[in-house]
XYZ file of C-alpha atoms in Angstrom:
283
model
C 70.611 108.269 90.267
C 68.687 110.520 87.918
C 71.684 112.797 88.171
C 74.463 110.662 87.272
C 72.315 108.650 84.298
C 71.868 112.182 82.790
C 67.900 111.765 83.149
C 68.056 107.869 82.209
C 66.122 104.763 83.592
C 66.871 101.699 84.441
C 63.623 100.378 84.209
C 61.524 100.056 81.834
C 58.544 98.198 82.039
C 56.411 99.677 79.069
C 58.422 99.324 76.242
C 59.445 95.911 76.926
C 56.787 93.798 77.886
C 59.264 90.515 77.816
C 62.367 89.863 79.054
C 62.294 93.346 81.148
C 65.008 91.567 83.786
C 67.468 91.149 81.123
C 67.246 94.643 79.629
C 66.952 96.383 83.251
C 70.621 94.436 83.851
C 71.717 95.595 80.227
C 70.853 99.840 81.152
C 72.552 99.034 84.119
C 75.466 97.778 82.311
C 75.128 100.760 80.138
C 75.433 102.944 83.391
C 78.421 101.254 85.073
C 80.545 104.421 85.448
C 77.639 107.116 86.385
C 76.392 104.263 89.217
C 80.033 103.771 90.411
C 80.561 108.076 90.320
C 76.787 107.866 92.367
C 78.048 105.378 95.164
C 81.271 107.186 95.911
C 79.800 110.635 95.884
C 79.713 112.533 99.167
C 75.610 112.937 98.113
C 75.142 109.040 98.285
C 77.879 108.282 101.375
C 76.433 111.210 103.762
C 72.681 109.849 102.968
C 70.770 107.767 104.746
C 70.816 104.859 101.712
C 74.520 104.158 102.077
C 73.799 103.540 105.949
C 71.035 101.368 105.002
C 71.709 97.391 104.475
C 70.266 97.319 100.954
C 72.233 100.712 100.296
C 75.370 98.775 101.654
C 74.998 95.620 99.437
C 74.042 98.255 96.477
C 77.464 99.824 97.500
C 79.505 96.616 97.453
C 78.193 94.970 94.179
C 78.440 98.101 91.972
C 82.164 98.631 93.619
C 82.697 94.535 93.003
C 84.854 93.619 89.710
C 82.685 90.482 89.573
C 79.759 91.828 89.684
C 79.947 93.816 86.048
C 82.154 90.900 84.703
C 79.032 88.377 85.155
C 76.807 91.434 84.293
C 78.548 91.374 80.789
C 78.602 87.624 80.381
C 74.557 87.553 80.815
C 73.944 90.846 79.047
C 75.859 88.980 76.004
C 74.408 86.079 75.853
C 70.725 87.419 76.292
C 70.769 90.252 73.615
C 70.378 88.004 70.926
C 67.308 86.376 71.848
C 65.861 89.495 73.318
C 65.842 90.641 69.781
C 63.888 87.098 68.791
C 61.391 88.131 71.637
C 60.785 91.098 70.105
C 60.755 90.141 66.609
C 58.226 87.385 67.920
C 56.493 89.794 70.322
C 55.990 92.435 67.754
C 52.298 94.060 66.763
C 53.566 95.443 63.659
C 53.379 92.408 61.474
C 52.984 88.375 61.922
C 56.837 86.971 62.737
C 56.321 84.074 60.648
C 58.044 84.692 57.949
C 61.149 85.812 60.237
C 61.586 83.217 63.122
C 63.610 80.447 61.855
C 66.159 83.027 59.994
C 66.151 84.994 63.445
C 66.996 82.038 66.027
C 69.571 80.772 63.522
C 71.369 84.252 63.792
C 70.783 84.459 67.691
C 72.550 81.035 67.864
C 75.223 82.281 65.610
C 75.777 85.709 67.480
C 75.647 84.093 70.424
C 78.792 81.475 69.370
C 80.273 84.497 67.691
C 80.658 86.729 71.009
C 81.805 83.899 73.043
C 84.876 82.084 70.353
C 87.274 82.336 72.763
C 85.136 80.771 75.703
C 83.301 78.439 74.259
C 83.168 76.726 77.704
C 80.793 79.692 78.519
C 78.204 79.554 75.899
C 77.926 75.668 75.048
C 75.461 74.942 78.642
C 73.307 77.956 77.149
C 73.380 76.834 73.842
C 72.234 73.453 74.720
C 69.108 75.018 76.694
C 68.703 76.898 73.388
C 69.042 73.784 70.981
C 66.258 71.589 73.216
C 64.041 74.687 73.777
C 64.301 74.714 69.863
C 64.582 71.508 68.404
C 61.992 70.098 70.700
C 58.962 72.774 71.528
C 59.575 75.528 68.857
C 61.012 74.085 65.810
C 58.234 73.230 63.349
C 58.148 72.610 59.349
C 55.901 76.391 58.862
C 58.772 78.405 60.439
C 61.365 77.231 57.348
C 58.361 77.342 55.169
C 57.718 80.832 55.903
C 61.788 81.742 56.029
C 61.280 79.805 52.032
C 58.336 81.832 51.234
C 59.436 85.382 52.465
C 60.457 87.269 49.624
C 63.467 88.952 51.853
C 64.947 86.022 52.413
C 64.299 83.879 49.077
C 66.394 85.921 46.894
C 69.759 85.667 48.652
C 71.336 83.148 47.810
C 73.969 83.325 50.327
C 71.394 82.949 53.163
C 69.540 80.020 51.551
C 72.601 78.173 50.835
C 72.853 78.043 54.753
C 69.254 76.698 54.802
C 69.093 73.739 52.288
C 66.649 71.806 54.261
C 63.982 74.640 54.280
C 62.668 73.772 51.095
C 62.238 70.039 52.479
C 60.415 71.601 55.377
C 58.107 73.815 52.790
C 57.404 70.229 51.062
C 56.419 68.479 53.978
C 53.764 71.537 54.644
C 53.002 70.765 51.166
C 52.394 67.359 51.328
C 50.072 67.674 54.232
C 47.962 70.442 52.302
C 47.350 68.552 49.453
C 44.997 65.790 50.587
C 46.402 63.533 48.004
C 45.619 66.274 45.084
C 48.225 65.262 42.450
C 46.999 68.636 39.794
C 47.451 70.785 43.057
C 50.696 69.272 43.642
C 51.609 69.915 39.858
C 50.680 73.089 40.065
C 52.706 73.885 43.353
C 56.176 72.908 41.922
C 55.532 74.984 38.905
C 54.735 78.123 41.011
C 58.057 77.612 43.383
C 59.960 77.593 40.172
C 58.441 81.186 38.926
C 59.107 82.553 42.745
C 62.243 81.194 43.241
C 63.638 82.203 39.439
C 61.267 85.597 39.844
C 59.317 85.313 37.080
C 56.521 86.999 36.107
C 54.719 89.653 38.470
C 57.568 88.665 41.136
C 60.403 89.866 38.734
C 58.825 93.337 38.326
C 60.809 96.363 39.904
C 58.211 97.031 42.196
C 57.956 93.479 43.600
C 62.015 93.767 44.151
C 61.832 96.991 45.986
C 58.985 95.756 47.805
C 60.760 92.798 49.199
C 61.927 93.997 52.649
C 59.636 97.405 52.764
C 56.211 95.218 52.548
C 55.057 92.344 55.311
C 55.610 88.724 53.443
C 51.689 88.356 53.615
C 51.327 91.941 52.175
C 53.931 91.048 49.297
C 52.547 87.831 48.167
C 48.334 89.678 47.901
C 49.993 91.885 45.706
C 52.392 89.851 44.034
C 51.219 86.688 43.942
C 48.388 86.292 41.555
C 50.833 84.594 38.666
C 50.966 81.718 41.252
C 47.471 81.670 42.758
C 47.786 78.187 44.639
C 50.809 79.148 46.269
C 49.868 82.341 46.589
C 47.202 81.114 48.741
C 49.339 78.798 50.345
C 52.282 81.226 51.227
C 49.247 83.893 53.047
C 48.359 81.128 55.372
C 51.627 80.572 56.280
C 53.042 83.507 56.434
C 50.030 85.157 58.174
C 50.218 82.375 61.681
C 51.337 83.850 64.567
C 54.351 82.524 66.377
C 53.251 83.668 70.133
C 50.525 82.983 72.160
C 51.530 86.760 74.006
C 48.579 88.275 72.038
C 46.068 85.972 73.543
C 47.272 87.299 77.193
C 47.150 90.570 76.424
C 44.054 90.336 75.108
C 42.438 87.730 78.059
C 44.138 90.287 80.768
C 42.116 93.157 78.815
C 38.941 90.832 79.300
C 39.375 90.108 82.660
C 39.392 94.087 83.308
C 36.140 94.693 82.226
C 34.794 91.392 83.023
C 35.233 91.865 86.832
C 32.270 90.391 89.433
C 31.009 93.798 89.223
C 30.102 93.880 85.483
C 29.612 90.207 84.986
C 25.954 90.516 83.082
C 27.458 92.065 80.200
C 26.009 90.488 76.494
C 28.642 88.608 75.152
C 28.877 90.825 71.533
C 29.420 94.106 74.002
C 31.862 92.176 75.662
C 33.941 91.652 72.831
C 33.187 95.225 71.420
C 34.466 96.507 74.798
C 37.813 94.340 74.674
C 38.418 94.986 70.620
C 38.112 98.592 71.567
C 40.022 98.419 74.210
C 42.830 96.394 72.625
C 43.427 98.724 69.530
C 43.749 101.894 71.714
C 46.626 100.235 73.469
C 48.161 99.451 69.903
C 47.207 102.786 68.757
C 49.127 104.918 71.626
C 52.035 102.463 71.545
């Protein structure tokens, strides 16, 4: 296979961590014609694979219309949320601020490749919608898509989003405790972030609104607005997975095993944080 892909895999467990399924069928989509050249060369029909029942069924499905038709169909509808997984999955900085702007364009990309079959796409975007609008749709994602600075400032995009500022209120409104001065101050902030005044309209902040994380850009932005400042860090600094956590309780289970089970708790965590960062470090 090696030979026909040009070197290529198929597989790739490492760099995917979710969803590897859906990208294994997507490289195999990618490698329609070098699998079909691989099945009807005299190296694959004089082996023993093609005389082999798997090898046979192999045979048939990458020679069957269908088969890459259907292929297509899935690999279309899944590469838009694979890229949510990953934006979601991602160690380089909390997804936040970028959740509720990325499953809106999923859902639009999704409609988008499928306008002429919309008979196709509406069962899988009602799975979507109820995944959505009934286990992962809560008031801090369009808070954080309000309070990141990449989003805030085009005004295209936020027209799109009017009820993101109600969801940022109704964060609000539960962080207050009743605080009317709080909630004075609050308001006034939103104004100088959304208008960019102050420290938020200098050149620096502007360039720095996609380069920096939205957590990053509000520490050093911010201080003009302290409450919200504050406000907009704990936000924007949640995580939206719980895929950390596993990774991090698999790592514990390794080197808590029934043969090192006495360890003292502190050199149990040192072990794990150690542990942990040297996987982020080589990936």
């Amino acid at each position: 296979m090696r030979k026909f892909t040009g070197g290529k895999e198929i597989i790739r467990p490492a760099p995917t961590r979710f969803a590897t399924n859906f990208i294994a069928l997507q490289n195999i989509l990618g490698h329609k014609d070098a699998l079909r050249a691989m099945v009807t060369s005299r190296e694959w029909t004089t082996s023993a694979y093609a005389k082999d029942s798997k090898g046979k069924k192999l045979t048939d499905d990458v020679l069957n219309s269908l088969f890459w038709n259907e292929c297509a169909t899935i690999v279309k509808l899944t590469e838009p949320l694979i890229r949510v997984l990953r934006i979601v999955d991602s160690d380089d900085r909390p997804s936040m601020g970028y959740l509720y702007h990325a499953m809106h364009q999923a859902r639009d990309e999704m409609i988008k490749r499928f306008r002429r079959r919309k008979i196709v796409v509406e069962p899988y975007l009602r799975i979507v919608d109820s995944r959505w609008d009934l286990q992962l749709h809560q008031n801090l994602h369009a808070a954080g898509f309000w309070l990141n600075p990449c989003f805030q400032y085009d005004s295209e995009l936020m027209d799109k989003h009017p009820r993101s500022v109600s969801r940022l209120l109704d964060v609000i409104e539960r962080y207050l405790f009743g605080n009317p001065t709080l909630q004075e101050n609050l308001t006034n902030e939103m104004r100088l972030f959304r208008n960019a005044e102050n420290d938020f309209g200098r050149s620096s902040a502007i360039n720095d609104r996609s380069r920096l994380a939205p957590d990053e850009w509000w520490v050093t932005y911010g201080s003009c607005a302290p409450n919200l400042q504050k406000l907009a860090i704990r936000v924007l600094s949640q995580t939206c997975s719980a895929s950390g956590c596993e990774r991090n309780w698999s790592i514990f289970e390794h080197i808590h095993s029934k043969k090192r089970n006495r360890l003292e708790h502190q050199r149990l965590n040192d072990l794990v944080f150690v542990h942990y960062n040297l996987r982020l470090q080589q990936r």
